[in-house]
CSV table of C-alpha atoms in Angstrom, one decimal:
chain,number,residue,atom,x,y,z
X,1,UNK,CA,0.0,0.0,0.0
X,2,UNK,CA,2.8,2.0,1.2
X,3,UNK,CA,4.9,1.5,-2.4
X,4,UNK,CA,1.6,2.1,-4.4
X,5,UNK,CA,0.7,5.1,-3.0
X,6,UNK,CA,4.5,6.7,-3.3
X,7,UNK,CA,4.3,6.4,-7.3
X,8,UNK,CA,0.5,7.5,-7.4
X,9,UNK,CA,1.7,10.9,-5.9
X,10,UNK,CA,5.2,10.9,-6.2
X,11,UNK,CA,4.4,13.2,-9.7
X,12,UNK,CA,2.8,16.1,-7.7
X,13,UNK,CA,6.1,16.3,-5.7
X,14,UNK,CA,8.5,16.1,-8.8
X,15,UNK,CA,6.7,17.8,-11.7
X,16,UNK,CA,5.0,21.0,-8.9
X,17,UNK,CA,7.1,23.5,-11.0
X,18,UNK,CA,5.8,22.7,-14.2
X,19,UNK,CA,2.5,21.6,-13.3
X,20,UNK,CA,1.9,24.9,-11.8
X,21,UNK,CA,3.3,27.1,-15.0
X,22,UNK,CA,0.6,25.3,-17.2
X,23,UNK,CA,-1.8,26.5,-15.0
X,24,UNK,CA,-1.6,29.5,-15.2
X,25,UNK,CA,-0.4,29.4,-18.9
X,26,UNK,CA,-2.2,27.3,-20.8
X,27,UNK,CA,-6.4,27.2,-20.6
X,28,UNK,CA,-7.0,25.4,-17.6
X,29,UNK,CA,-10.1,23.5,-18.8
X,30,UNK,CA,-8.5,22.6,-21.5
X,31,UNK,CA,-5.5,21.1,-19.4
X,32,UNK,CA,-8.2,19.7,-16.9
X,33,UNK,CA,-9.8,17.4,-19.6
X,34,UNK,CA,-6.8,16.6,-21.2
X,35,UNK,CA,-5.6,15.0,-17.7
X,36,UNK,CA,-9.0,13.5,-17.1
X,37,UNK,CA,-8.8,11.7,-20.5
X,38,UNK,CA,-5.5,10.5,-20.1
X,39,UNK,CA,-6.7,9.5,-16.4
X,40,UNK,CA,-9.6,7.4,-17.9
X,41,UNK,CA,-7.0,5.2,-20.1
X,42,UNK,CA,-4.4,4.6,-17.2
X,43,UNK,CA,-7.3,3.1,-14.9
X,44,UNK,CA,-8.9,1.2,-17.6
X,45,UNK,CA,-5.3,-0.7,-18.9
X,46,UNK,CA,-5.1,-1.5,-15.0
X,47,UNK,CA,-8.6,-2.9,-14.7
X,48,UNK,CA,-7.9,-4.6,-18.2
X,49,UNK,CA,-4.9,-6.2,-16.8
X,50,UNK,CA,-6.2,-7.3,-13.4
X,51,UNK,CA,-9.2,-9.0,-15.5
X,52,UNK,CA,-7.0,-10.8,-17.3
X,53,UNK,CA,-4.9,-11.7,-14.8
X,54,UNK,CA,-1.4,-9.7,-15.2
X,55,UNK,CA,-1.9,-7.5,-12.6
X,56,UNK,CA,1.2,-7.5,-11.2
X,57,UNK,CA,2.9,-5.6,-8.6
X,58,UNK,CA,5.2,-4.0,-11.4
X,59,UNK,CA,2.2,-3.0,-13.6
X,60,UNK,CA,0.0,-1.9,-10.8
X,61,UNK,CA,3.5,0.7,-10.2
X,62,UNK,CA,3.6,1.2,-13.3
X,63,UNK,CA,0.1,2.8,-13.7
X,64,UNK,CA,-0.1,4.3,-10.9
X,65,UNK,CA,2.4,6.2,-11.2
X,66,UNK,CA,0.8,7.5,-14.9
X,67,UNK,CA,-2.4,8.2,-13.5
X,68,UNK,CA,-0.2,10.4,-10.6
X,69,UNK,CA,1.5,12.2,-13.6
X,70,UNK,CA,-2.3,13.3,-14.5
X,71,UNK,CA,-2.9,14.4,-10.9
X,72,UNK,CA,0.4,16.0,-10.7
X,73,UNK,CA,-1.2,18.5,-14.1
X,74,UNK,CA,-5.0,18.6,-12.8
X,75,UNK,CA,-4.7,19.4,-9.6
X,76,UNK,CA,-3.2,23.1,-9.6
X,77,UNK,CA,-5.8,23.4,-12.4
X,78,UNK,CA,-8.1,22.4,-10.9
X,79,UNK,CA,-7.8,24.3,-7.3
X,80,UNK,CA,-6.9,27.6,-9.9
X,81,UNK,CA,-9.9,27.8,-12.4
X,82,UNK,CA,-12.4,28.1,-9.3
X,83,UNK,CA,-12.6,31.8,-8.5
X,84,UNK,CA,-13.1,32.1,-12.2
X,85,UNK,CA,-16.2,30.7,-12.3
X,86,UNK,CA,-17.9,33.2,-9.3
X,87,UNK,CA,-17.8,36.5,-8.5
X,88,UNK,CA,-15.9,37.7,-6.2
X,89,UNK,CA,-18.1,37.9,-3.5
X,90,UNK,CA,-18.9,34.1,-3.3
X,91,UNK,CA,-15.4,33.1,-3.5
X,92,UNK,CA,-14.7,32.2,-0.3
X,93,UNK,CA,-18.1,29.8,-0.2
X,94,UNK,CA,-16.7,28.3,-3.9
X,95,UNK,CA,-13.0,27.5,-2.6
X,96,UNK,CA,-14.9,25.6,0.6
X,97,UNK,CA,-17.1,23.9,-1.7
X,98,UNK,CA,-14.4,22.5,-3.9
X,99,UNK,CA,-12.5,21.4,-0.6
X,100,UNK,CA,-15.4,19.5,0.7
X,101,UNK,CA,-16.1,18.0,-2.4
X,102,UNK,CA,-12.6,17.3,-3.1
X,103,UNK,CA,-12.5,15.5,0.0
X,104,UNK,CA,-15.8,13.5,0.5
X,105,UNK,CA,-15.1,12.2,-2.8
X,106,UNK,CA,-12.2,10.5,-1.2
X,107,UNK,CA,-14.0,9.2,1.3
X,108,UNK,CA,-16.9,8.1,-0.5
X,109,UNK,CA,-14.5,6.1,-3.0
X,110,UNK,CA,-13.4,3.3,-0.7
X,111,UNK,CA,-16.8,2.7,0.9
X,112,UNK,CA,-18.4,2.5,-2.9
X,113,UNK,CA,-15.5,0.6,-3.5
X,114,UNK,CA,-15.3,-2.0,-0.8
X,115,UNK,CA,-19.3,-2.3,-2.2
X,116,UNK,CA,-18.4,-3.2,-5.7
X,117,UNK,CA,-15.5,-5.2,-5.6
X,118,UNK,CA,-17.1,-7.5,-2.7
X,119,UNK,CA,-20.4,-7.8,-5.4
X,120,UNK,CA,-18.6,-7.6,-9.0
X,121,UNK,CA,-14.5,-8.1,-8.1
X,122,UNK,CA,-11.7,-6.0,-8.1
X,123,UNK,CA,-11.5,-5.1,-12.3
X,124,UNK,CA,-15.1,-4.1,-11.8
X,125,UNK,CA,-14.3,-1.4,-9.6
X,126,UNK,CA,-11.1,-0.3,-11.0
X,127,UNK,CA,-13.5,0.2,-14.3
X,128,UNK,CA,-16.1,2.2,-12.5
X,129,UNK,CA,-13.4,4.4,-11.4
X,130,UNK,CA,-12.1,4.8,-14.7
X,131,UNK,CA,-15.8,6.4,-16.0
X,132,UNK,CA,-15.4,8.3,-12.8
X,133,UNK,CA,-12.3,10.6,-14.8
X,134,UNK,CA,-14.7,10.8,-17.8
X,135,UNK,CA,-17.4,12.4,-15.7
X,136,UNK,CA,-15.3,15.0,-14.3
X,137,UNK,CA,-14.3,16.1,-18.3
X,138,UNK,CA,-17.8,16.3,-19.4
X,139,UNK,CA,-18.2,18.2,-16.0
X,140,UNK,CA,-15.6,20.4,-16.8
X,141,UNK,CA,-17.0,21.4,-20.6
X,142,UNK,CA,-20.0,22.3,-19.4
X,143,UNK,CA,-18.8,24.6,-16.9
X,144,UNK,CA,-18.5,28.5,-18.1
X,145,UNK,CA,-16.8,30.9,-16.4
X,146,UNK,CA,-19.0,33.8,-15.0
X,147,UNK,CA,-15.9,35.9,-15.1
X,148,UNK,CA,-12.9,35.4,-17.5
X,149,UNK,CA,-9.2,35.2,-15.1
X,150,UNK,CA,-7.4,38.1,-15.7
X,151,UNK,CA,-4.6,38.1,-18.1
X,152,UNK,CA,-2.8,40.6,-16.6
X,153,UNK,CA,0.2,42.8,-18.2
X,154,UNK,CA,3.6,42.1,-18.8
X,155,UNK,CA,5.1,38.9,-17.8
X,156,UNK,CA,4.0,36.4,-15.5
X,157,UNK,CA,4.9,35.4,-12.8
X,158,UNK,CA,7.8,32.6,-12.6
X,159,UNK,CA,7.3,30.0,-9.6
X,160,UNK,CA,10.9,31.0,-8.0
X,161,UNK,CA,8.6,34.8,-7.8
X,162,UNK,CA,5.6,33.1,-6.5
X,163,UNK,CA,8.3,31.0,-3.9
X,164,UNK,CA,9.8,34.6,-3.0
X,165,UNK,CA,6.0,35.5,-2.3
X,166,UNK,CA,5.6,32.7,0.0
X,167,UNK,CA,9.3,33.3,1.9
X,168,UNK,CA,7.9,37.0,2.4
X,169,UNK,CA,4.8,36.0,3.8
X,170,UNK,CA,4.7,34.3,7.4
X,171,UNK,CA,0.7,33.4,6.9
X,172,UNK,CA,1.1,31.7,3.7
X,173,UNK,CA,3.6,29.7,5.1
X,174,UNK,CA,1.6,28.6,8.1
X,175,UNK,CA,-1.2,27.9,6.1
X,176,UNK,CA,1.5,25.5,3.7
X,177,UNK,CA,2.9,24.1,6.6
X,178,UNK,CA,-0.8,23.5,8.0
X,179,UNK,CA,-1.9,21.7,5.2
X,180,UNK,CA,1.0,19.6,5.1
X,181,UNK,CA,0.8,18.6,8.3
X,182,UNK,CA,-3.0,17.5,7.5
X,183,UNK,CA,-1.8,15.5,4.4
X,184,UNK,CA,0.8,13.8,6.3
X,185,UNK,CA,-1.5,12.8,9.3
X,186,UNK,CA,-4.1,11.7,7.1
X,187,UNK,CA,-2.0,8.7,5.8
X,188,UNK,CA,-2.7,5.8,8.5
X,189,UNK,CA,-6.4,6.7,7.5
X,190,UNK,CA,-5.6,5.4,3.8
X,191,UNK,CA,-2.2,3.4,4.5
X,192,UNK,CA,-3.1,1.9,7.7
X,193,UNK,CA,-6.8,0.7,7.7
X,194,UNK,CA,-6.2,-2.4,5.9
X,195,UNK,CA,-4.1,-3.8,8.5
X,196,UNK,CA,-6.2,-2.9,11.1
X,197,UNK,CA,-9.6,-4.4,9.6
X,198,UNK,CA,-7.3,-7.9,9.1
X,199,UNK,CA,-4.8,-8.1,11.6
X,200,UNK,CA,-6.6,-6.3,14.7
X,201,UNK,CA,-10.3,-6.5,14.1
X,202,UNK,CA,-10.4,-10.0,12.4
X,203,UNK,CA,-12.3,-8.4,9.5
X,204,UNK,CA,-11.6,-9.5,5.5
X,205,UNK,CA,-9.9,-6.3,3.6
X,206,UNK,CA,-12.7,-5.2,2.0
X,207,UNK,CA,-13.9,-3.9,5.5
X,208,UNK,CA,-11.0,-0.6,5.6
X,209,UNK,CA,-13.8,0.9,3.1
X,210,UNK,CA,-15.9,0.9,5.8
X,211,UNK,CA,-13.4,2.1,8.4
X,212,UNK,CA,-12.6,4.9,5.7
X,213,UNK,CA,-16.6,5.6,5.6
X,214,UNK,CA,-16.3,6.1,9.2
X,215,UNK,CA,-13.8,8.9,8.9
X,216,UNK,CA,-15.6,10.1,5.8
X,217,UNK,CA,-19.0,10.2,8.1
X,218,UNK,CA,-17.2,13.0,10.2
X,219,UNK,CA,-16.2,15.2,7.4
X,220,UNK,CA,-20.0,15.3,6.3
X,221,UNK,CA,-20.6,17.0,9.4
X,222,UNK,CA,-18.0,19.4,8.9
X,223,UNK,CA,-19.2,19.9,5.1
X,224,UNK,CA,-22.3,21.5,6.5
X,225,UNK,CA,-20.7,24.2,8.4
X,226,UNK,CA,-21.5,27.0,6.7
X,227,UNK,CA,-17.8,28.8,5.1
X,228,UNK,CA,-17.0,32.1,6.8
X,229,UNK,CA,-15.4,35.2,5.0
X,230,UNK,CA,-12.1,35.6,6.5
X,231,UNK,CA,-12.7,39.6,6.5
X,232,UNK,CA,-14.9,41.6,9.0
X,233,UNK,CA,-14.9,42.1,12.6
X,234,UNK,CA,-15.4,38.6,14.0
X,235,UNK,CA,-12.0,37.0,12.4
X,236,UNK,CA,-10.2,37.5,15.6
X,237,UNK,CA,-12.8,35.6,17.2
X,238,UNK,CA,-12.7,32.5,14.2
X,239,UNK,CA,-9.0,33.0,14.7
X,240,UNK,CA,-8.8,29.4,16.6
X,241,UNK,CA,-10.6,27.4,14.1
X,242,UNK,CA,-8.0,26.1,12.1
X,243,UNK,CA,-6.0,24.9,15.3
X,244,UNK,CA,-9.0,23.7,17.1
X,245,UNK,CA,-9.4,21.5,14.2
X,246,UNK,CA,-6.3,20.3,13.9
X,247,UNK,CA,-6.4,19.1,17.6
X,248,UNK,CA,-9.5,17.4,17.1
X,249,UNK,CA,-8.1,15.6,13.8
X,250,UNK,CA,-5.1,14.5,16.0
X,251,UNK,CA,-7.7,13.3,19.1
X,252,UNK,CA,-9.2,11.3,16.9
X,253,UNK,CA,-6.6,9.6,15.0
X,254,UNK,CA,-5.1,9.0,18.5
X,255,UNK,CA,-8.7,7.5,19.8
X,256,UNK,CA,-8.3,5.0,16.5
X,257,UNK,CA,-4.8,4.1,16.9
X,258,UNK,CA,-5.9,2.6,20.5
X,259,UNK,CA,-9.2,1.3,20.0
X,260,UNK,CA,-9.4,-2.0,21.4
X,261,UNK,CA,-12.9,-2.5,19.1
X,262,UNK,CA,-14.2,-2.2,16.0
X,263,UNK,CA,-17.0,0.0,17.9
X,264,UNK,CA,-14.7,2.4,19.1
X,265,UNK,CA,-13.2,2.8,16.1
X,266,UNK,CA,-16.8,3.9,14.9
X,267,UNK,CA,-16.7,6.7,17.4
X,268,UNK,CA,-12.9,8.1,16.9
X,269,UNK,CA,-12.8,7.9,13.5
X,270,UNK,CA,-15.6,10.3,12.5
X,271,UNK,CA,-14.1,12.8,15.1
X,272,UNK,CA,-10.5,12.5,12.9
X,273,UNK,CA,-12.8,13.6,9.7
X,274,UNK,CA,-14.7,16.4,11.2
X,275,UNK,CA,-11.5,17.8,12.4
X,276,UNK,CA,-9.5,16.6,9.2
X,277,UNK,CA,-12.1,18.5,6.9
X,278,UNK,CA,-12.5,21.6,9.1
X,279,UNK,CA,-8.5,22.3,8.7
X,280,UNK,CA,-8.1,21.5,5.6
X,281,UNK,CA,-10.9,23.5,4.2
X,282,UNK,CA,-10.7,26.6,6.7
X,283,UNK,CA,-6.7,26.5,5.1
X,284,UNK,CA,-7.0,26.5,1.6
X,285,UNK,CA,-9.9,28.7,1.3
X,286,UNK,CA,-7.7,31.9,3.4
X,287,UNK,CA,-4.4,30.4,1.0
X,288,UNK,CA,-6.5,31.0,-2.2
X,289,UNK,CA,-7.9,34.5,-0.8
X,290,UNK,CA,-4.6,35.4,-0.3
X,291,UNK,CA,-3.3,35.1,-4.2
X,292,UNK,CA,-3.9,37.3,-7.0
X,293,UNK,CA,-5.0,34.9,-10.3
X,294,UNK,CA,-2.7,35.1,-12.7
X,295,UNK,CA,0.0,33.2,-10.1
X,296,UNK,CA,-2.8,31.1,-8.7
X,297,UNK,CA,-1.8,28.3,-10.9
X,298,UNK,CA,1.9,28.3,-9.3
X,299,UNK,CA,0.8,28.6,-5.7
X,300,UNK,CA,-2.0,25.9,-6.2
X,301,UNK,CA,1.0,23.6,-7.1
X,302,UNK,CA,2.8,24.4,-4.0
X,303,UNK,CA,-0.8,24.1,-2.4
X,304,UNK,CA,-0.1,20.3,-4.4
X,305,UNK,CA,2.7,20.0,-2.9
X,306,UNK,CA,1.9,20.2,0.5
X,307,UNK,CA,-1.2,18.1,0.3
X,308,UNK,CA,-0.6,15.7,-2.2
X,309,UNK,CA,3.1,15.5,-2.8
X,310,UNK,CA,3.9,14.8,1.3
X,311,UNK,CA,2.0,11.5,0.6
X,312,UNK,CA,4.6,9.1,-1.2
X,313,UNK,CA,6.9,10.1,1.8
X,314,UNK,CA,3.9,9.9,4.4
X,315,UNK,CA,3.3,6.5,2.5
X,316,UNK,CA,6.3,5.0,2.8
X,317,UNK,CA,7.4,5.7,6.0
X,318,UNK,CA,3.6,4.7,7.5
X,319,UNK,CA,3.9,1.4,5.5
X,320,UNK,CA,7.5,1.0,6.5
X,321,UNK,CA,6.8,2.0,10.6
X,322,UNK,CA,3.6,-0.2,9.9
X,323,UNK,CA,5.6,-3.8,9.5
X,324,UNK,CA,8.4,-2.6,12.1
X,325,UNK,CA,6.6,-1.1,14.8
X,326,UNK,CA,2.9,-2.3,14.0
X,327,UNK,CA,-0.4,-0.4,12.9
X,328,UNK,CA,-1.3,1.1,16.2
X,329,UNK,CA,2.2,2.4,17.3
X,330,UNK,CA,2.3,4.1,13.2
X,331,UNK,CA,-1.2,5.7,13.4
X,332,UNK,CA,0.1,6.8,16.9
X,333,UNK,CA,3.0,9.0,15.3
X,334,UNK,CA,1.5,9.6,12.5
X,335,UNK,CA,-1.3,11.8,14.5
X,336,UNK,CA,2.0,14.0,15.9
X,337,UNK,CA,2.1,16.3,12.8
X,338,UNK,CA,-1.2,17.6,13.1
X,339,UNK,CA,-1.3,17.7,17.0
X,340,UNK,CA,2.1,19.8,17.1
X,341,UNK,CA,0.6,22.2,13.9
X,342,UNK,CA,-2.7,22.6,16.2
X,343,UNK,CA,-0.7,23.0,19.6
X,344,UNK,CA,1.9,25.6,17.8
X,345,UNK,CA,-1.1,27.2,16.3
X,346,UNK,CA,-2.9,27.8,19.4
X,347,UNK,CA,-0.2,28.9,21.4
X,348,UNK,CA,1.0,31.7,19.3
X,349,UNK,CA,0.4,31.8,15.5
X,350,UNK,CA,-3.6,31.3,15.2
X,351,UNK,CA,-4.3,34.4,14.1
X,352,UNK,CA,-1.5,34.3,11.5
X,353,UNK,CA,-2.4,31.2,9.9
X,354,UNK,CA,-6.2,31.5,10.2
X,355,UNK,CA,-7.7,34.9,10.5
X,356,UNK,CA,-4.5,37.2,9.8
X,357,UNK,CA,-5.3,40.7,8.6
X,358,UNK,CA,-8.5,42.3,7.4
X,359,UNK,CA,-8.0,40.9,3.7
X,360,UNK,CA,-4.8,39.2,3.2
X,361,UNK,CA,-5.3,39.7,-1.0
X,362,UNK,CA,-5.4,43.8,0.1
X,363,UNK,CA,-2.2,43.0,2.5
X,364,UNK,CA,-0.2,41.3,-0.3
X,365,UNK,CA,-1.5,43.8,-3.0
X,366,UNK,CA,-0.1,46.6,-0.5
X,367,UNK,CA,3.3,44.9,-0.2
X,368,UNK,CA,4.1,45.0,-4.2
């Protein structure tokens, strides 16, 4: 699991620089179905192979690591062609929108998953999932924008600028480093969850969809908090969201690392997605507000980076920490990250990373 999730994201880390310049160079839903396309034929020659029985670990490697080149492209895309399709105004509901959807998805996958591949088999669902790409492209050309990006004068900006940018500005970097630490503490929830339905609950494999619907039940909730503009007189007061999310993410991965049943696990986990969701959300909405468009693309892929391209590390080290130490002792380390970003948050930099000034956009526009 460990190996397979390294090459699936492994391209967001390596190809960030480039993936983020044909963001914001190229016409983004253009790029976006492009990916999607080339998506669709990586996951169907896998389901292809496993039905005929060459499924091996190589080729499963091998094709993940394609469809994480895809990812790698779609994602800073993706994130970045959002406030073009709103006004201004709603931008902040849009950016919490995508997050949640972004992220239920994920955990809607493995429970629909675990469903079809117990009814139809494994190349069954890896099909399914490869219609699921081609959905998202016919999505995509449907969409208009309600207001084109701006093209903006003179060059653009190169990603060692849009790196300068971040350097200059403490928030941004909390809000990075925050949503790294939520990538990297989410692993045991994907890594770790088979073990733990085999080895320590006595359930078949199939059954970590079911753990991962558990965690996925949590960041429902969370989904219907309604989004909160950043600006106006009560930020100081939302100031401690972020952190207190974080904390509760960490309680709750802690509360599944020691659950002695299956029934516990039912409790803890859905406390690690609410908290999981609020953070991650609450993060990226104030990192988007905070960056003019036509560099969006570029900080979207560093945006990639810390989300996304901490996972092959995460991966392999959870996997690796998994067979040495065991599941329980892995998830238990594993919830460190986001409880030392929520305790360091909470104790002095809340404000910066969640509420910060009156409009962080205005602050940076200011600075230049």
């Amino acid at each position: 699991m460990g190996a397979v999730n390294f090459a699936q994201f492994a391209g967001v880390l390596l190809l960030a620089p480039w993936a983020g310049s044909a963001a914001d160079r190229f016409d983004r839903r253009r790029l976006i179905v492009t990916t999607q396309v080339v998506a669709t034929a990586a996951s169907a020659a896998l389901a292809l192979a496993v039905a005929a029985g060459r499924g091996s670990l190589a080729v499963v490697l091998g094709l993940a690591l394609l469809l994480g080149l895809t990812t790698a492209f779609a994602t800073p895309a993706l994130q970045a062609v959002v406030p073009a399709l709103v006004p201004r105004e709603d931008l902040g509901a849009a950016i919490a929108m995508n997050s949640v959807t972004f992220n239920l998805a994920r955990a809607v996958g493995p429970v629909a998953g675990a469903a079809v591949v117990a009814r139809f088999g494994i190349p069954w669902a890896i099909g399914l999932n490869a219609l699921s790409f081609l959905a998202l492209a016919g999505a995509v050309l449907v969409v208009r924008a309600a207001t084109p990006p701006a093209a903006g004068k003179g060059p653009r900006p190169t990603l060692r600028d849009s790196l300068r940018r971040v350097r200059g500005d403490p928030k941004l970097v909390a809000l990075l480093l925050t949503i790294a630490a939520v990538s990297i503490s989410l692993d045991p929830v994907n890594t770790l969850t088979p073990a733990f339905a085999t080895k320590l609950f006595g359930r078949p494999d199939t059954f970590a969809g079911v753990l991962i619907g558990a965690f996925g039940a949590g960041a429902v909730v969370a989904s219907l908090l309604p989004p909160r503009d950043s600006r106006g007189p009560e930020s100081q007061q939302r100031s401690r969201t972020v952190p207190l999310a974080l904390l509760c993410f960490a309680v709750g991965l802690v509360g599944f690392a020691v659950a002695p049943r299956v029934g516990f696990a039912y409790v803890a986990l859905p406390v690690a997605g609410f908290g999981y969701l609020l953070a991650q959300t609450r993060a990226t909405t104030e990192l988007q507000l905070g960056v003019d468009d036509e560099e969006r693309g570029r900080i979207m892929a560093l945006w990639s980076v810390a989300f996304l391209g901490t996972r092959p590390l995460a991966s392999l080290a959870d996997g690796g920490l998994g067979n040495l130490v065991g599941p329980r002792m892995a998830a238990l380390i594993f919830a460190g990250p986001a409880l030392v970003a929520g305790g360091g948050l909470l104790g002095g930099g809340g404000r910066s990373a969640s509420s910060g000034e009156a409009d962080p956009s205005r602050r940076i526009r200011r600075r230049r």
